[in-house]
């Protein structure tokens, strides 16, 4: 038998785990810097939690089964339904606005492809209970700052922002019915990946009549690779008679991001519609600047979901950022941390009688916050020091009987390649100073 990980699932050896830990650390540091609190929920939820949000068609994308209690359950494919359930359960006792984040592992039964696996970890940040545009800007700024914390800048990625209210205003201006709206939204959503299919959908939605020229002009400008400036967008909206109420919050979001000194990351792109039907306002996605990878992050305002799933009317805005595409981008940019050993000090003995002293010394050094290793079986001193090198230890402490008799140890600086005797009383502060603690 030669067992392997299932297709679409990952083993995390220490070097891969180091990248995952690096990403998680940036996620947590930035989210907490924005005042967000971490939460979590169960990885197994009632199936109806997901079908209530996305319809029965989502079942084909889930790891779902009937458990031993005859309950229909599923491994979580996303975190937002769990969040909505948890918030609704304690809505009256939670201070608003709620700033929560989570780093769940999510599961989807779908075809494995570049940037998409059957499992992944995801940063979810949600701001709940605040309907104003500053909340939207805050969420987008958080996503940008996560990327910056990982060493990426405006030459590496872009945030494409849009607003469903603006797009709805355009649909009304074009007098598109519900069926045609769905086709037009789909055309916008796929235009970068499949322009021919997008054009066919557009032609099907607006086949003939007096609106053809106007709609065609609108579609052509929306799908132009060049992003809108705020001035161009105002002119575009005025041309199609889209009321100011549909765009006022969006312009406030863009203005707030400018005040936050983040304009260099932001592009106004009305082809960002987000496939999930529950988005109600600002929507955005993060992409690598070259456009070679899948979306790194996506989110927006979804004011109706908590009410739909939990019966409590609370406005929400949030995003999800997965680790798979983000990890690919960090590798492409040479920003993957070098995996190194997790020890500071290796304690080496010279003869068998040194073992009790080594054990006591290891305990003292670990209690002092140092990461310590020693040989677990009798070995020659040279072999022990070679093991210290392979572990990338910063220092080695040789604790032989002669040193012990003098109340000392021999301290080896494995970087500077020097050594000197150090008294037992001075050992811990000396090691702290050498290691930088």
XYZ file of C-alpha atoms in Angstrom:
437
model
C 0.000 0.000 0.000
C 1.327 3.424 -0.997
C -1.182 5.945 0.391
C -1.125 9.504 -0.898
C -3.084 12.658 -0.190
C -6.388 12.804 -2.042
C -6.407 14.821 -5.301
C -6.934 18.491 -4.570
C -5.746 18.170 -0.956
C -2.331 19.172 0.374
C 0.356 17.842 2.684
C 2.187 20.610 4.509
C 5.800 19.584 5.040
C 7.792 22.028 7.206
C 8.841 24.267 4.290
C 5.273 24.448 2.900
C 3.950 24.952 6.411
C 6.387 27.851 6.876
C 4.728 29.672 3.945
C 1.278 28.934 5.335
C 2.308 30.204 8.781
C 3.823 33.320 7.173
C 0.537 34.086 5.393
C -1.519 33.391 8.527
C 0.710 35.666 10.586
C 0.207 38.570 8.168
C -3.535 37.919 8.085
C -3.809 37.989 11.882
C -1.496 40.950 12.391
C -3.314 43.212 9.925
C -6.829 42.151 10.946
C -6.120 42.785 14.627
C -4.463 46.099 13.729
C -7.834 47.122 12.277
C -9.597 46.170 15.501
C -11.018 42.861 14.250
C -11.577 39.949 16.642
C -10.988 36.328 15.646
C -13.787 33.773 15.726
C -14.403 30.289 14.359
C -17.254 27.867 13.839
C -17.687 24.151 13.155
C -16.298 22.682 9.908
C -19.466 20.577 9.612
C -22.800 22.384 9.251
C -26.406 21.517 8.335
C -26.714 21.232 4.565
C -29.682 23.606 4.574
C -27.451 26.454 5.743
C -25.826 26.448 2.288
C -28.863 25.591 0.165
C -30.817 28.411 1.838
C -28.173 30.872 0.661
C -27.161 29.469 -2.726
C -29.956 27.115 -3.793
C -30.004 23.345 -4.257
C -27.561 23.575 -7.162
C -24.695 24.117 -4.709
C -25.042 20.537 -3.439
C -23.036 19.279 -6.418
C -20.078 21.354 -5.201
C -20.156 20.126 -1.586
C -18.756 17.296 0.486
C -22.131 16.341 1.935
C -23.589 13.216 3.513
C -26.187 11.925 5.995
C -24.621 11.480 9.421
C -25.407 8.775 11.992
C -28.163 10.951 13.423
C -29.887 11.010 10.003
C -28.990 14.700 9.563
C -28.089 16.114 6.149
C -24.717 17.817 6.703
C -21.832 19.277 4.668
C -18.228 20.319 5.165
C -18.215 24.100 5.008
C -17.509 25.468 1.507
C -17.490 29.062 2.787
C -17.649 30.907 6.094
C -20.298 33.596 5.556
C -23.360 31.405 6.328
C -21.754 30.285 9.595
C -20.984 33.914 10.410
C -24.583 34.939 9.687
C -25.896 32.131 11.893
C -23.571 33.026 14.790
C -24.264 36.758 14.617
C -28.028 36.248 14.409
C -27.938 33.984 17.480
C -26.474 36.763 19.660
C -27.365 39.874 17.690
C -28.899 41.743 20.623
C -25.854 41.240 22.853
C -23.139 42.135 20.332
C -21.792 45.680 20.240
C -22.125 47.214 16.771
C -20.389 47.537 14.478
C -19.057 43.994 14.761
C -15.525 43.508 13.428
C -14.787 39.791 13.124
C -12.266 37.732 11.193
C -11.646 34.024 10.787
C -9.160 31.723 9.025
C -11.205 28.594 8.236
C -10.268 25.623 6.099
C -12.941 25.313 3.403
C -13.916 22.385 1.176
C -15.490 22.236 -2.274
C -16.026 19.164 -4.407
C -15.014 20.567 -7.767
C -12.461 20.040 -10.498
C -8.909 20.814 -9.436
C -7.179 23.486 -11.536
C -4.457 26.099 -11.240
C -5.198 28.304 -8.250
C -8.171 26.194 -7.126
C -8.057 23.050 -5.013
C -10.686 21.006 -3.233
C -9.610 22.563 0.049
C -8.030 25.848 0.983
C -7.597 28.228 3.875
C -9.184 31.640 3.674
C -9.055 34.916 5.537
C -12.614 36.113 6.107
C -13.087 39.667 7.394
C -16.568 41.063 7.946
C -17.815 44.372 9.311
C -21.413 44.038 10.470
C -23.957 46.607 11.583
C -22.663 49.664 9.699
C -24.376 50.613 6.413
C -22.194 53.609 5.518
C -19.527 53.759 2.789
C -16.643 54.157 5.251
C -17.213 50.541 6.284
C -16.742 49.467 2.649
C -13.538 51.500 2.387
C -12.290 50.049 5.673
C -12.727 46.493 4.414
C -10.978 47.220 1.101
C -8.135 49.003 2.920
C -7.682 45.968 5.175
C -7.337 43.677 2.157
C -4.774 46.004 0.579
C -2.774 46.257 3.802
C -2.631 42.466 4.085
C -0.958 42.367 0.684
C 1.475 45.097 1.676
C 2.327 43.252 4.894
C 3.406 40.316 2.720
C 5.808 42.540 0.764
C 3.599 43.239 -2.269
C 3.051 46.727 -3.682
C 1.028 48.519 -6.358
C 3.215 47.061 -9.112
C 2.211 43.571 -7.992
C -1.582 43.719 -7.601
C -4.695 45.787 -8.234
C -8.061 46.147 -6.517
C -10.893 46.391 -9.049
C -13.965 48.021 -7.518
C -17.523 48.361 -8.742
C -21.025 48.719 -7.310
C -24.116 46.620 -7.918
C -26.326 49.695 -7.425
C -24.657 51.412 -10.375
C -25.059 48.328 -12.549
C -28.705 48.002 -11.529
C -29.206 51.646 -12.481
C -27.696 50.929 -15.885
C -29.979 47.913 -16.375
C -32.981 50.098 -15.595
C -31.748 52.736 -18.016
C -31.523 50.087 -20.742
C -34.967 48.765 -19.743
C -33.574 45.237 -19.475
C -35.992 42.699 -17.997
C -34.972 40.168 -15.339
C -33.886 37.511 -17.829
C -31.850 39.963 -19.891
C -30.234 41.382 -16.757
C -28.950 37.950 -15.804
C -27.407 37.562 -19.276
C -25.868 41.043 -19.170
C -24.378 40.440 -15.735
C -22.995 37.127 -16.924
C -21.513 38.821 -20.003
C -19.734 41.386 -17.841
C -18.506 38.693 -15.447
C -16.839 36.573 -18.133
C -15.717 39.250 -20.618
C -12.030 39.074 -19.611
C -11.920 35.281 -19.730
C -14.228 34.650 -22.685
C -14.882 37.831 -24.707
C -16.550 35.966 -27.563
C -19.008 34.245 -25.260
C -19.653 37.540 -23.481
C -20.449 39.284 -26.786
C -22.858 36.475 -27.720
C -24.654 36.799 -24.395
C -24.926 40.547 -24.881
C -26.391 40.145 -28.381
C -28.870 37.604 -27.043
C -29.958 39.934 -24.216
C -30.353 43.003 -26.491
C -31.014 41.547 -29.992
C -32.768 44.383 -31.881
C -34.600 47.666 -31.431
C -34.049 51.275 -30.565
C -31.868 50.493 -27.549
C -29.312 48.459 -29.468
C -26.954 51.340 -30.217
C -27.137 52.794 -26.725
C -26.706 49.412 -25.051
C -23.837 48.517 -27.375
C -22.044 51.776 -26.524
C -22.497 51.086 -22.817
C -21.265 47.512 -23.127
C -18.248 48.562 -25.188
C -17.142 51.129 -22.613
C -17.773 48.830 -19.673
C -15.603 46.135 -21.213
C -12.766 48.425 -22.315
C -9.574 47.265 -20.535
C -8.859 50.851 -19.451
C -10.406 51.540 -16.009
C -12.673 54.504 -15.391
C -11.423 57.631 -13.687
C -13.952 59.146 -11.275
C -14.595 61.966 -13.763
C -15.181 59.521 -16.634
C -17.523 57.467 -14.502
C -19.582 60.545 -13.592
C -19.893 61.394 -17.293
C -20.833 57.813 -18.147
C -23.541 57.705 -15.485
C -24.937 61.078 -16.548
C -25.098 59.932 -20.164
C -27.328 57.005 -19.272
C -29.425 58.917 -16.780
C -28.373 56.826 -13.773
C -29.528 58.694 -10.660
C -26.953 60.050 -8.245
C -28.437 58.000 -5.403
C -27.167 54.866 -7.150
C -23.564 56.080 -7.176
C -23.140 58.468 -4.239
C -21.941 55.831 -1.764
C -19.551 54.373 -4.332
C -17.874 57.719 -4.921
C -17.539 58.131 -1.141
C -15.792 54.746 -0.966
C -13.335 55.743 -3.700
C -12.731 59.108 -2.012
C -12.093 57.465 1.360
C -9.537 55.091 -0.185
C -7.801 58.134 -1.643
C -7.688 59.769 1.802
C -6.195 56.522 3.123
C -3.375 56.941 0.550
C -4.413 53.779 -1.305
C -5.487 55.175 -4.692
C -2.486 53.657 -6.463
C -3.942 50.191 -5.802
C -7.519 50.942 -6.913
C -9.143 50.675 -10.340
C -12.804 51.429 -11.105
C -13.925 48.439 -13.159
C -17.660 47.882 -13.675
C -17.108 44.373 -15.032
C -16.675 43.265 -11.419
C -20.144 42.016 -10.588
C -19.402 39.050 -8.269
C -21.290 35.907 -9.102
C -23.060 35.596 -5.762
C -26.581 36.989 -5.939
C -26.610 38.421 -2.442
C -24.242 41.373 -3.053
C -26.159 44.639 -2.745
C -23.621 47.475 -3.113
C -19.855 47.865 -3.399
C -18.080 44.825 -4.864
C -14.362 44.304 -5.402
C -11.715 41.767 -6.356
C -7.921 41.704 -6.042
C -5.831 40.479 -8.978
C -2.132 40.217 -9.728
C -1.045 43.180 -11.862
C -0.159 40.960 -14.845
C -3.561 39.279 -14.816
C -2.028 35.810 -14.950
C -3.698 34.321 -11.873
C -7.206 33.851 -10.561
C -8.672 36.448 -8.217
C -6.716 36.614 -4.960
C -9.576 38.082 -2.969
C -13.199 39.043 -3.464
C -15.940 40.663 -1.468
C -18.367 43.503 -1.072
C -21.513 44.650 0.654
C -24.240 42.092 1.376
C -26.937 43.755 3.466
C -29.628 41.059 3.266
C -27.845 37.800 4.114
C -27.965 37.875 7.926
C -31.666 38.631 7.724
C -32.262 35.827 5.216
C -30.344 33.195 7.189
C -30.858 34.374 10.745
C -33.910 36.610 10.747
C -31.967 39.645 12.021
C -31.697 42.700 9.766
C -28.048 43.796 9.846
C -26.023 45.403 7.028
C -22.711 43.679 6.275
C -19.592 44.140 4.194
C -16.694 41.703 3.978
C -14.259 39.681 1.889
C -12.564 36.316 1.566
C -8.876 35.916 0.637
C -7.636 32.407 -0.146
C -4.163 31.069 0.503
C -3.688 29.132 -2.772
C -3.489 31.971 -5.328
C -1.832 34.242 -2.778
C 0.866 31.623 -2.214
C 1.448 31.355 -5.974
C 1.882 35.128 -6.234
C 4.345 35.203 -3.332
C 6.366 32.439 -5.000
C 6.341 34.308 -8.330
C 7.634 37.459 -6.593
C 10.322 35.651 -4.583
C 8.625 36.567 -1.304
C 8.460 33.092 0.217
C 10.193 33.011 3.621
C 13.228 30.762 3.893
C 12.460 27.766 6.064
C 14.952 27.528 8.907
C 15.252 25.412 11.998
C 13.179 26.320 15.014
C 15.981 26.051 17.589
C 18.248 28.663 19.132
C 20.655 26.516 21.137
C 22.035 23.012 20.840
C 23.455 21.534 24.060
C 26.270 19.050 23.502
C 27.912 16.712 25.985
C 31.269 14.991 25.919
C 30.647 11.785 27.886
C 27.724 9.788 29.269
C 27.953 11.382 32.707
C 27.017 14.758 31.178
C 23.428 13.707 30.430
C 21.794 14.695 33.762
C 23.438 18.139 33.561
C 22.309 18.548 29.929
C 18.716 17.721 30.869
C 18.666 20.229 33.735
C 20.286 22.898 31.557
C 17.803 22.273 28.700
C 14.931 22.738 31.147
C 16.369 26.032 32.460
C 17.020 27.433 28.986
C 13.550 26.469 27.737
C 11.979 28.078 30.783
C 13.891 31.231 29.797
C 12.139 31.230 26.422
C 14.938 29.710 24.345
C 14.388 26.980 21.769
C 16.651 24.099 22.715
C 17.639 20.705 21.362
C 20.167 18.061 22.460
C 21.176 14.599 21.288
C 18.741 11.907 22.405
C 21.314 9.096 22.147
C 25.093 8.889 22.893
C 27.067 10.557 20.105
C 30.587 11.862 19.597
C 30.942 15.616 20.165
C 31.752 16.251 16.513
C 28.570 14.492 15.403
C 26.521 16.526 17.889
C 27.952 19.785 16.551
C 27.228 18.724 12.973
C 23.636 18.068 14.014
C 23.543 21.588 15.495
C 24.660 22.948 12.109
C 21.993 21.014 10.213
C 19.400 22.453 12.592
C 20.703 25.975 11.851
C 21.153 26.566 15.564
C 22.460 30.018 16.464
C 24.653 28.717 19.293
C 25.973 25.506 20.788
C 26.634 24.992 24.483
C 29.208 22.326 25.351
C 28.610 21.086 28.886
C 31.444 18.723 29.827
C 32.654 17.627 33.243
C 35.670 19.987 33.220
C 33.500 22.999 32.412
C 31.017 21.884 35.052
C 33.729 21.743 37.690
C 34.531 25.394 36.953
C 30.849 26.421 36.976
C 31.045 27.173 33.252
C 30.030 25.994 29.813
C 31.751 26.489 26.477
C 29.582 28.732 24.293
C 30.060 28.377 20.537
C 28.767 31.113 18.228
C 27.862 29.039 15.162
C 27.562 32.107 12.916
C 30.779 33.915 13.870
C 32.605 30.573 14.321
C 34.004 31.631 17.705
C 33.873 30.140 21.169
C 34.450 31.256 24.750
C 33.782 30.065 28.292
C 30.718 31.562 29.996
C 29.742 31.182 33.632
C 26.464 29.432 34.357
C 25.095 32.604 35.936
C 25.770 34.600 32.770
C 24.645 31.980 30.253
C 20.987 32.936 29.834
C 21.497 36.727 29.456
C 24.448 36.051 27.119
C 22.303 33.790 24.911
C 19.446 36.302 24.916
C 21.828 39.036 23.773
C 23.325 36.802 21.064
C 19.949 35.732 19.692
C 18.399 39.201 20.004
C 15.738 38.681 22.655
